[in-house]
């Protein structure tokens, strides 16, 4: 079995591909056209990070960290009268309902425009609505009152900006 080491993005991110030689060689070849990969010293230095005890501890720490951020964002959204029917359990995103906000903020496109004014990016729900051949009017979408929030960035920063979007400057 052949193992190829690949850098995925800028910074210290390394990916291992384990599989049949032909598949790994093919993926490794394709990857070399995209980037130069991580250098050999960096790959060797990263091997101790593959210790299962470290991996478990790091995983649990990340889960606790993002659970706290998720819970914080859910509480703050509830305080802003933005409802969340399904609490996420394995993502960095919250699917939220703007219906209880005063018009026109209950429209995801208007909400996006207001958020952009204070440098907050959300994803309007209509971007997730499947509309083959554009047969349906955008404002008749079942997702017009929904947005997707990310709780990846710093929580307090997001909530301060969201308050500005909802309540104005």
Short mmCIF file of N, CA and C in Angstrom, two decimals:
data_model
loop_
_atom_site.label_atom_id
_atom_site.label_comp_id
_atom_site.label_asym_id
_atom_site.label_seq_id
_atom_site.Cartn_x
_atom_site.Cartn_y
_atom_site.Cartn_z
N UNK A 1 0.85 -1.18 0.00
CA UNK A 1 0.00 0.00 0.00
C UNK A 1 0.89 1.24 0.00
N UNK A 2 0.51 2.22 -0.78
CA UNK A 2 1.26 3.47 -0.93
C UNK A 2 0.54 4.57 -0.16
N UNK A 3 1.30 5.45 0.47
CA UNK A 3 0.71 6.58 1.20
C UNK A 3 1.24 7.86 0.57
N UNK A 4 0.35 8.81 0.29
CA UNK A 4 0.74 10.11 -0.26
C UNK A 4 0.36 11.19 0.74
N UNK A 5 1.21 12.15 0.92
CA UNK A 5 0.95 13.27 1.82
C UNK A 5 0.62 14.49 0.97
N UNK A 6 -0.47 15.17 1.26
CA UNK A 6 -0.92 16.32 0.48
C UNK A 6 -1.27 17.48 1.39
N UNK A 7 -0.87 18.66 1.02
CA UNK A 7 -1.30 19.87 1.72
C UNK A 7 -2.63 20.28 1.12
N UNK A 8 -3.63 20.49 1.97
CA UNK A 8 -4.96 20.83 1.46
C UNK A 8 -5.12 22.32 1.24
N UNK A 9 -4.75 23.12 2.21
CA UNK A 9 -4.92 24.57 2.13
C UNK A 9 -3.68 25.23 2.70
N UNK A 10 -3.62 26.53 2.63
CA UNK A 10 -2.48 27.24 3.21
C UNK A 10 -2.40 26.97 4.70
N UNK A 11 -1.21 26.97 5.23
CA UNK A 11 -1.03 26.73 6.66
C UNK A 11 -0.67 25.29 6.92
N UNK A 12 -0.75 24.88 8.14
CA UNK A 12 -0.33 23.54 8.55
C UNK A 12 -1.50 22.58 8.44
N UNK A 13 -1.81 22.20 7.22
CA UNK A 13 -2.87 21.24 6.98
C UNK A 13 -2.30 20.18 6.05
N UNK A 14 -2.33 18.97 6.51
CA UNK A 14 -1.77 17.86 5.75
C UNK A 14 -2.83 16.78 5.64
N UNK A 15 -2.88 16.13 4.50
CA UNK A 15 -3.84 15.05 4.29
C UNK A 15 -3.09 13.80 3.89
N UNK A 16 -3.53 12.69 4.45
CA UNK A 16 -2.97 11.41 4.05
C UNK A 16 -3.99 10.68 3.21
N UNK A 17 -3.51 10.05 2.18
CA UNK A 17 -4.38 9.23 1.35
C UNK A 17 -3.89 7.80 1.52
N UNK A 18 -4.75 6.93 1.97
CA UNK A 18 -4.40 5.52 2.14
C UNK A 18 -5.36 4.72 1.28
N UNK A 19 -4.81 3.88 0.43
CA UNK A 19 -5.65 3.07 -0.43
C UNK A 19 -4.82 2.27 -1.39
N UNK A 20 -5.45 1.65 -2.36
CA UNK A 20 -4.71 0.89 -3.37
C UNK A 20 -3.72 1.79 -4.11
N UNK A 21 -2.57 1.22 -4.46
CA UNK A 21 -1.49 2.00 -5.09
C UNK A 21 -1.96 2.81 -6.29
N UNK A 22 -2.73 2.20 -7.18
CA UNK A 22 -3.16 2.89 -8.39
C UNK A 22 -4.01 4.12 -8.07
N UNK A 23 -4.92 3.99 -7.12
CA UNK A 23 -5.80 5.11 -6.74
C UNK A 23 -4.96 6.22 -6.10
N UNK A 24 -4.08 5.86 -5.19
CA UNK A 24 -3.27 6.85 -4.50
C UNK A 24 -2.36 7.58 -5.49
N UNK A 25 -1.75 6.84 -6.41
CA UNK A 25 -0.89 7.46 -7.42
C UNK A 25 -1.68 8.43 -8.29
N UNK A 26 -2.89 8.01 -8.68
CA UNK A 26 -3.72 8.86 -9.52
C UNK A 26 -4.09 10.15 -8.77
N UNK A 27 -4.54 10.03 -7.52
CA UNK A 27 -4.90 11.21 -6.73
C UNK A 27 -3.68 12.07 -6.44
N UNK A 28 -2.56 11.43 -6.18
CA UNK A 28 -1.33 12.15 -5.89
C UNK A 28 -0.90 12.95 -7.12
N UNK A 29 -1.03 12.35 -8.28
CA UNK A 29 -0.67 13.03 -9.53
C UNK A 29 -1.57 14.24 -9.75
N UNK A 30 -2.87 14.06 -9.55
CA UNK A 30 -3.81 15.18 -9.72
C UNK A 30 -3.50 16.28 -8.72
N UNK A 31 -3.20 15.91 -7.48
CA UNK A 31 -2.91 16.90 -6.45
C UNK A 31 -1.67 17.70 -6.73
N UNK A 32 -0.69 17.08 -7.38
CA UNK A 32 0.56 17.80 -7.65
C UNK A 32 0.36 18.93 -8.64
N UNK A 33 -0.69 18.84 -9.45
CA UNK A 33 -0.99 19.94 -10.36
C UNK A 33 -1.62 21.11 -9.63
N UNK A 34 -2.23 20.85 -8.47
CA UNK A 34 -2.92 21.90 -7.73
C UNK A 34 -2.00 22.64 -6.77
N UNK A 35 -1.07 21.91 -6.17
CA UNK A 35 -0.13 22.54 -5.25
C UNK A 35 1.10 21.67 -5.13
N UNK A 36 2.10 22.18 -4.48
CA UNK A 36 3.35 21.44 -4.33
C UNK A 36 3.32 20.45 -3.19
N UNK A 37 2.29 20.47 -2.38
CA UNK A 37 2.23 19.57 -1.23
C UNK A 37 3.05 20.10 -0.07
N UNK A 38 2.89 19.47 1.06
CA UNK A 38 3.66 19.85 2.23
C UNK A 38 5.09 19.33 2.08
N UNK A 39 6.05 20.08 2.59
CA UNK A 39 7.44 19.63 2.47
C UNK A 39 7.71 18.45 3.41
N UNK A 40 8.75 17.68 3.10
CA UNK A 40 9.05 16.45 3.85
C UNK A 40 9.29 16.72 5.34
N UNK A 41 10.06 17.75 5.73
CA UNK A 41 10.24 17.98 7.18
C UNK A 41 8.91 18.24 7.91
N UNK A 42 8.02 18.97 7.28
CA UNK A 42 6.72 19.23 7.89
C UNK A 42 5.92 17.94 8.04
N UNK A 43 5.97 17.09 7.03
CA UNK A 43 5.28 15.80 7.11
C UNK A 43 5.83 14.95 8.26
N UNK A 44 7.14 14.91 8.39
CA UNK A 44 7.75 14.11 9.46
C UNK A 44 7.43 14.68 10.84
N UNK A 45 7.42 16.02 10.95
CA UNK A 45 7.09 16.64 12.23
C UNK A 45 5.63 16.39 12.63
N UNK A 46 4.77 16.17 11.65
CA UNK A 46 3.36 15.98 11.95
C UNK A 46 3.03 14.55 12.40
N UNK A 47 3.93 13.60 12.19
CA UNK A 47 3.64 12.21 12.55
C UNK A 47 3.29 12.01 14.03
N UNK A 48 3.96 12.70 14.99
CA UNK A 48 3.55 12.52 16.39
C UNK A 48 2.11 12.95 16.66
N UNK A 49 1.57 13.80 15.81
CA UNK A 49 0.18 14.23 15.97
C UNK A 49 -0.80 13.10 15.67
N UNK A 50 -0.31 12.02 15.11
CA UNK A 50 -1.17 10.88 14.78
C UNK A 50 -1.34 9.93 15.97
N UNK A 51 -0.82 10.30 17.13
CA UNK A 51 -1.00 9.51 18.34
C UNK A 51 -2.48 9.51 18.71
N UNK A 52 -3.07 8.31 18.88
CA UNK A 52 -4.51 8.21 19.12
C UNK A 52 -4.95 8.91 20.41
N UNK A 53 -4.13 8.90 21.43
CA UNK A 53 -4.49 9.60 22.67
C UNK A 53 -4.60 11.10 22.40
N UNK A 54 -3.62 11.63 21.68
CA UNK A 54 -3.67 13.05 21.32
C UNK A 54 -4.88 13.35 20.45
N UNK A 55 -5.13 12.50 19.47
CA UNK A 55 -6.26 12.72 18.55
C UNK A 55 -7.58 12.76 19.31
N UNK A 56 -7.77 11.80 20.23
CA UNK A 56 -9.02 11.78 21.02
C UNK A 56 -9.15 13.04 21.87
N UNK A 57 -8.06 13.41 22.57
CA UNK A 57 -8.12 14.61 23.43
C UNK A 57 -8.39 15.85 22.60
N UNK A 58 -7.73 15.97 21.46
CA UNK A 58 -7.93 17.12 20.60
C UNK A 58 -9.35 17.15 20.05
N UNK A 59 -9.87 16.00 19.65
CA UNK A 59 -11.24 15.91 19.14
C UNK A 59 -12.24 16.33 20.20
N UNK A 60 -12.09 15.81 21.40
CA UNK A 60 -13.01 16.17 22.48
C UNK A 60 -12.93 17.65 22.82
N UNK A 61 -11.72 18.21 22.81
CA UNK A 61 -11.56 19.64 23.08
C UNK A 61 -12.27 20.47 22.01
N UNK A 62 -12.11 20.09 20.75
CA UNK A 62 -12.79 20.81 19.66
C UNK A 62 -14.30 20.69 19.78
N UNK A 63 -14.78 19.49 20.12
CA UNK A 63 -16.23 19.31 20.27
C UNK A 63 -16.77 20.17 21.40
N UNK A 64 -16.07 20.23 22.53
CA UNK A 64 -16.53 21.08 23.65
C UNK A 64 -16.52 22.55 23.24
N UNK A 65 -15.46 22.95 22.55
CA UNK A 65 -15.32 24.35 22.14
C UNK A 65 -16.47 24.77 21.21
N UNK A 66 -16.73 23.96 20.18
CA UNK A 66 -17.77 24.33 19.23
C UNK A 66 -19.17 24.11 19.78
N UNK A 67 -19.35 23.20 20.71
CA UNK A 67 -20.65 23.05 21.37
C UNK A 67 -20.96 24.31 22.17
N UNK A 68 -19.95 24.83 22.87
CA UNK A 68 -20.15 26.07 23.64
C UNK A 68 -20.49 27.23 22.70
N UNK A 69 -19.81 27.32 21.56
CA UNK A 69 -20.10 28.38 20.59
C UNK A 69 -21.51 28.21 20.01
N UNK A 70 -21.87 26.96 19.70
CA UNK A 70 -23.21 26.69 19.17
C UNK A 70 -24.27 27.10 20.19
N UNK A 71 -24.10 26.65 21.43
CA UNK A 71 -25.08 26.96 22.48
C UNK A 71 -25.19 28.46 22.70
N UNK A 72 -24.07 29.16 22.66
CA UNK A 72 -24.06 30.61 22.81
C UNK A 72 -24.87 31.27 21.68
N UNK A 73 -24.60 30.86 20.44
CA UNK A 73 -25.31 31.45 19.30
C UNK A 73 -26.80 31.13 19.37
N UNK A 74 -27.16 29.91 19.75
CA UNK A 74 -28.58 29.55 19.86
C UNK A 74 -29.30 30.42 20.90
N UNK A 75 -28.65 30.65 22.04
CA UNK A 75 -29.26 31.52 23.07
C UNK A 75 -29.43 32.94 22.55
N UNK A 76 -28.41 33.44 21.89
CA UNK A 76 -28.47 34.82 21.39
C UNK A 76 -29.51 34.97 20.28
N UNK A 77 -29.60 33.98 19.40
CA UNK A 77 -30.61 34.04 18.34
C UNK A 77 -32.01 34.03 18.94
N UNK A 78 -32.21 33.20 19.96
CA UNK A 78 -33.52 33.17 20.63
C UNK A 78 -33.83 34.53 21.23
N UNK A 79 -32.83 35.19 21.80
CA UNK A 79 -33.02 36.52 22.37
C UNK A 79 -33.35 37.57 21.32
N UNK A 80 -32.94 37.32 20.07
CA UNK A 80 -33.25 38.24 18.97
C UNK A 80 -34.55 37.87 18.27
N UNK A 81 -35.26 36.87 18.81
CA UNK A 81 -36.52 36.39 18.24
C UNK A 81 -36.32 35.68 16.89
N UNK A 82 -35.14 35.08 16.74
CA UNK A 82 -34.84 34.26 15.57
C UNK A 82 -34.90 32.82 16.05
N UNK A 83 -35.81 32.03 15.46
CA UNK A 83 -36.04 30.68 15.98
C UNK A 83 -35.22 29.63 15.22
N UNK A 84 -34.89 28.59 15.96
CA UNK A 84 -34.14 27.47 15.40
C UNK A 84 -34.92 26.20 15.75
N UNK A 85 -35.46 25.55 14.73
CA UNK A 85 -36.26 24.36 14.97
C UNK A 85 -35.37 23.14 15.23
N UNK A 86 -34.26 23.03 14.50
CA UNK A 86 -33.37 21.88 14.64
C UNK A 86 -32.00 22.36 15.10
N UNK A 87 -31.64 22.00 16.32
CA UNK A 87 -30.32 22.34 16.83
C UNK A 87 -29.28 21.46 16.14
N UNK A 88 -28.24 22.06 15.58
CA UNK A 88 -27.23 21.25 14.89
C UNK A 88 -26.45 20.37 15.87
N UNK A 89 -26.05 19.20 15.39
CA UNK A 89 -25.27 18.30 16.23
C UNK A 89 -23.91 17.96 15.62
N UNK A 90 -23.71 18.27 14.35
CA UNK A 90 -22.45 17.86 13.73
C UNK A 90 -21.99 18.83 12.64
N UNK A 91 -22.36 20.09 12.74
CA UNK A 91 -21.93 21.06 11.72
C UNK A 91 -21.48 22.33 12.42
N UNK A 92 -21.12 23.33 11.63
CA UNK A 92 -20.78 24.66 12.15
C UNK A 92 -21.87 25.65 11.77
N UNK A 93 -23.03 25.14 11.39
CA UNK A 93 -24.09 25.99 10.86
C UNK A 93 -25.40 25.82 11.62
N UNK A 94 -26.16 26.91 11.65
CA UNK A 94 -27.49 26.91 12.26
C UNK A 94 -28.48 27.37 11.19
N UNK A 95 -29.51 26.57 10.97
CA UNK A 95 -30.59 26.92 10.04
C UNK A 95 -31.66 27.62 10.87
N UNK A 96 -31.89 28.89 10.60
CA UNK A 96 -32.74 29.70 11.47
C UNK A 96 -33.89 30.34 10.71
N UNK A 97 -34.98 30.55 11.43
CA UNK A 97 -36.22 31.10 10.87
C UNK A 97 -36.37 32.56 11.30
N UNK A 98 -36.48 33.43 10.32
CA UNK A 98 -36.62 34.87 10.56
C UNK A 98 -38.07 35.33 10.65
N UNK A 99 -39.02 34.41 10.55
CA UNK A 99 -40.45 34.76 10.44
C UNK A 99 -40.94 35.68 11.55
N UNK A 100 -40.38 35.57 12.74
CA UNK A 100 -40.86 36.37 13.87
C UNK A 100 -40.27 37.78 13.88
N UNK A 101 -39.34 38.07 12.99
CA UNK A 101 -38.78 39.42 12.92
C UNK A 101 -39.77 40.34 12.21
N UNK A 102 -39.69 41.63 12.51
CA UNK A 102 -40.59 42.57 11.82
C UNK A 102 -40.22 42.71 10.34
N UNK A 103 -41.22 42.85 9.49
CA UNK A 103 -40.93 43.07 8.07
C UNK A 103 -40.14 44.37 7.91
N UNK A 104 -39.25 44.46 7.03
CA UNK A 104 -38.90 43.51 5.98
C UNK A 104 -37.77 42.54 6.40
N UNK A 105 -37.34 42.60 7.68
CA UNK A 105 -36.22 41.74 8.11
C UNK A 105 -36.56 40.26 8.11
N UNK A 106 -37.83 39.92 7.99
CA UNK A 106 -38.22 38.51 7.95
C UNK A 106 -37.94 37.86 6.60
N UNK A 107 -37.53 38.67 5.64
CA UNK A 107 -37.16 38.20 4.30
C UNK A 107 -35.64 37.98 4.29
N UNK A 108 -35.20 36.77 3.95
CA UNK A 108 -33.78 36.45 4.02
C UNK A 108 -32.90 37.33 3.14
N UNK A 109 -33.43 37.79 2.02
CA UNK A 109 -32.64 38.65 1.12
C UNK A 109 -32.46 40.04 1.71
N UNK A 110 -33.50 40.57 2.32
CA UNK A 110 -33.40 41.87 2.99
C UNK A 110 -32.47 41.74 4.20
N UNK A 111 -32.62 40.63 4.95
CA UNK A 111 -31.78 40.39 6.11
C UNK A 111 -30.31 40.33 5.69
N UNK A 112 -30.03 39.67 4.56
CA UNK A 112 -28.66 39.62 4.04
C UNK A 112 -28.15 41.03 3.75
N UNK A 113 -28.96 41.83 3.09
CA UNK A 113 -28.55 43.20 2.77
C UNK A 113 -28.21 44.00 4.03
N UNK A 114 -29.01 43.85 5.07
CA UNK A 114 -28.76 44.56 6.33
C UNK A 114 -27.50 44.04 7.01
N UNK A 115 -27.31 42.73 6.95
CA UNK A 115 -26.11 42.14 7.56
C UNK A 115 -24.84 42.60 6.84
N UNK A 116 -24.89 42.66 5.51
CA UNK A 116 -23.72 43.07 4.74
C UNK A 116 -23.31 44.51 5.09
N UNK A 117 -24.28 45.34 5.44
CA UNK A 117 -23.97 46.74 5.82
C UNK A 117 -23.06 46.82 7.03
N UNK A 118 -23.09 45.78 7.89
CA UNK A 118 -22.23 45.77 9.08
C UNK A 118 -21.21 44.64 8.99
N UNK A 119 -20.87 44.26 7.76
CA UNK A 119 -19.83 43.27 7.49
C UNK A 119 -20.11 41.89 8.06
N UNK A 120 -21.37 41.48 8.05
CA UNK A 120 -21.75 40.12 8.45
C UNK A 120 -22.28 39.43 7.20
N UNK A 121 -21.81 38.23 6.99
CA UNK A 121 -22.29 37.44 5.86
C UNK A 121 -23.09 36.26 6.40
N UNK A 122 -24.29 36.13 5.93
CA UNK A 122 -25.14 34.97 6.22
C UNK A 122 -25.52 34.39 4.85
N UNK A 123 -26.06 33.20 4.85
CA UNK A 123 -26.49 32.61 3.59
C UNK A 123 -28.01 32.58 3.58
N UNK A 124 -28.63 33.31 2.65
CA UNK A 124 -30.09 33.30 2.57
C UNK A 124 -30.62 31.91 2.28
N UNK A 125 -31.74 31.58 2.87
CA UNK A 125 -32.34 30.27 2.69
C UNK A 125 -32.69 29.96 1.25
N UNK A 126 -33.03 30.98 0.47
CA UNK A 126 -33.42 30.71 -0.92
C UNK A 126 -32.26 30.14 -1.73
N UNK A 127 -31.02 30.33 -1.24
CA UNK A 127 -29.87 29.76 -1.95
C UNK A 127 -29.87 28.23 -1.84
N UNK A 128 -30.64 27.69 -0.89
CA UNK A 128 -30.70 26.25 -0.69
C UNK A 128 -31.96 25.63 -1.31
N UNK A 129 -32.82 26.46 -1.84
CA UNK A 129 -34.07 25.98 -2.42
C UNK A 129 -33.82 25.48 -3.83
N UNK A 130 -34.21 24.26 -4.08
CA UNK A 130 -34.05 23.70 -5.41
C UNK A 130 -35.19 24.22 -6.28
N UNK A 131 -34.82 24.86 -7.35
CA UNK A 131 -35.80 25.48 -8.23
C UNK A 131 -35.42 25.17 -9.68
N UNK A 132 -35.71 23.95 -10.14
CA UNK A 132 -35.31 23.59 -11.51
C UNK A 132 -35.90 24.53 -12.55
N UNK A 133 -35.05 24.92 -13.47
CA UNK A 133 -35.43 25.78 -14.59
C UNK A 133 -36.05 27.10 -14.14
N UNK A 134 -35.81 27.52 -12.93
CA UNK A 134 -36.32 28.80 -12.42
C UNK A 134 -37.82 28.95 -12.66
N UNK A 135 -38.56 27.91 -12.37
CA UNK A 135 -40.01 27.91 -12.62
C UNK A 135 -40.79 28.61 -11.52
N UNK A 136 -40.15 28.91 -10.40
CA UNK A 136 -40.85 29.49 -9.26
C UNK A 136 -40.27 30.88 -8.98
N UNK A 137 -41.13 31.80 -8.62
CA UNK A 137 -40.72 33.13 -8.23
C UNK A 137 -39.90 33.04 -6.94
N UNK A 138 -38.78 33.73 -6.87
CA UNK A 138 -37.88 33.68 -5.72
C UNK A 138 -38.59 33.99 -4.41
N UNK A 139 -39.48 34.96 -4.42
CA UNK A 139 -40.16 35.36 -3.18
C UNK A 139 -41.28 34.41 -2.78
N UNK A 140 -41.57 33.40 -3.60
CA UNK A 140 -42.53 32.38 -3.22
C UNK A 140 -41.83 31.13 -2.69
N UNK A 141 -40.54 31.22 -2.52
CA UNK A 141 -39.75 30.09 -2.02
C UNK A 141 -40.17 29.75 -0.59
N UNK A 142 -40.15 28.46 -0.27
CA UNK A 142 -40.45 28.02 1.09
C UNK A 142 -39.33 28.42 2.05
N UNK A 143 -38.21 28.85 1.50
CA UNK A 143 -37.04 29.19 2.32
C UNK A 143 -36.83 30.70 2.46
N UNK A 144 -37.79 31.51 2.05
CA UNK A 144 -37.61 32.96 2.05
C UNK A 144 -37.42 33.53 3.46
N UNK A 145 -37.91 32.84 4.47
CA UNK A 145 -37.78 33.33 5.84
C UNK A 145 -36.64 32.65 6.60
N UNK A 146 -35.77 31.93 5.89
CA UNK A 146 -34.71 31.19 6.56
C UNK A 146 -33.33 31.69 6.14
N UNK A 147 -32.39 31.55 7.05
CA UNK A 147 -30.98 31.85 6.78
C UNK A 147 -30.11 30.79 7.43
N UNK A 148 -28.88 30.71 6.96
CA UNK A 148 -27.91 29.83 7.59
C UNK A 148 -26.84 30.69 8.23
N UNK A 149 -26.67 30.50 9.53
CA UNK A 149 -25.61 31.18 10.28
C UNK A 149 -24.47 30.21 10.49
N UNK A 150 -23.26 30.73 10.52
CA UNK A 150 -22.10 29.92 10.89
C UNK A 150 -21.68 30.32 12.29
N UNK A 151 -21.32 29.33 13.11
CA UNK A 151 -20.76 29.68 14.42
C UNK A 151 -19.28 29.34 14.45
N UNK A 152 -18.65 29.42 13.30
CA UNK A 152 -17.20 29.25 13.22
C UNK A 152 -16.45 30.46 13.76
N UNK A 153 -16.82 31.69 13.34
CA UNK A 153 -16.13 32.89 13.84
C UNK A 153 -16.38 33.13 15.34
N UNK A 154 -15.69 34.10 15.89
CA UNK A 154 -15.84 34.44 17.31
C UNK A 154 -17.29 34.80 17.63
N UNK A 155 -17.86 34.16 18.63
CA UNK A 155 -19.28 34.29 18.96
C UNK A 155 -19.69 35.72 19.30
N UNK A 156 -18.95 36.38 20.17
CA UNK A 156 -19.36 37.73 20.60
C UNK A 156 -19.36 38.70 19.43
N UNK A 157 -18.42 38.54 18.52
CA UNK A 157 -18.34 39.39 17.35
C UNK A 157 -19.59 39.21 16.49
N UNK A 158 -19.98 37.98 16.26
CA UNK A 158 -21.16 37.69 15.44
C UNK A 158 -22.41 38.29 16.05
N UNK A 159 -22.61 38.07 17.34
CA UNK A 159 -23.84 38.51 18.00
C UNK A 159 -23.94 40.03 18.02
N UNK A 160 -22.84 40.73 18.28
CA UNK A 160 -22.87 42.20 18.24
C UNK A 160 -23.30 42.70 16.88
N UNK A 161 -22.75 42.10 15.84
CA UNK A 161 -23.11 42.52 14.50
C UNK A 161 -24.55 42.14 14.14
N UNK A 162 -24.98 40.96 14.61
CA UNK A 162 -26.37 40.56 14.35
C UNK A 162 -27.34 41.51 15.02
N UNK A 163 -27.03 41.92 16.23
CA UNK A 163 -27.90 42.88 16.93
C UNK A 163 -28.02 44.15 16.11
N UNK A 164 -26.91 44.58 15.50
CA UNK A 164 -26.95 45.77 14.66
C UNK A 164 -27.84 45.52 13.44
N UNK A 165 -27.77 44.31 12.86
CA UNK A 165 -28.61 43.98 11.69
C UNK A 165 -30.08 44.03 12.08
N UNK A 166 -30.43 43.47 13.23
CA UNK A 166 -31.83 43.34 13.62
C UNK A 166 -32.37 44.65 14.18
N UNK A 167 -31.60 45.32 15.02
CA UNK A 167 -32.11 46.51 15.71
C UNK A 167 -31.60 47.83 15.15
N UNK A 168 -30.70 47.80 14.17
CA UNK A 168 -30.16 49.02 13.59
C UNK A 168 -29.01 49.55 14.43
N UNK A 169 -28.35 50.54 13.89
CA UNK A 169 -27.15 51.09 14.55
C UNK A 169 -27.48 51.83 15.82
#
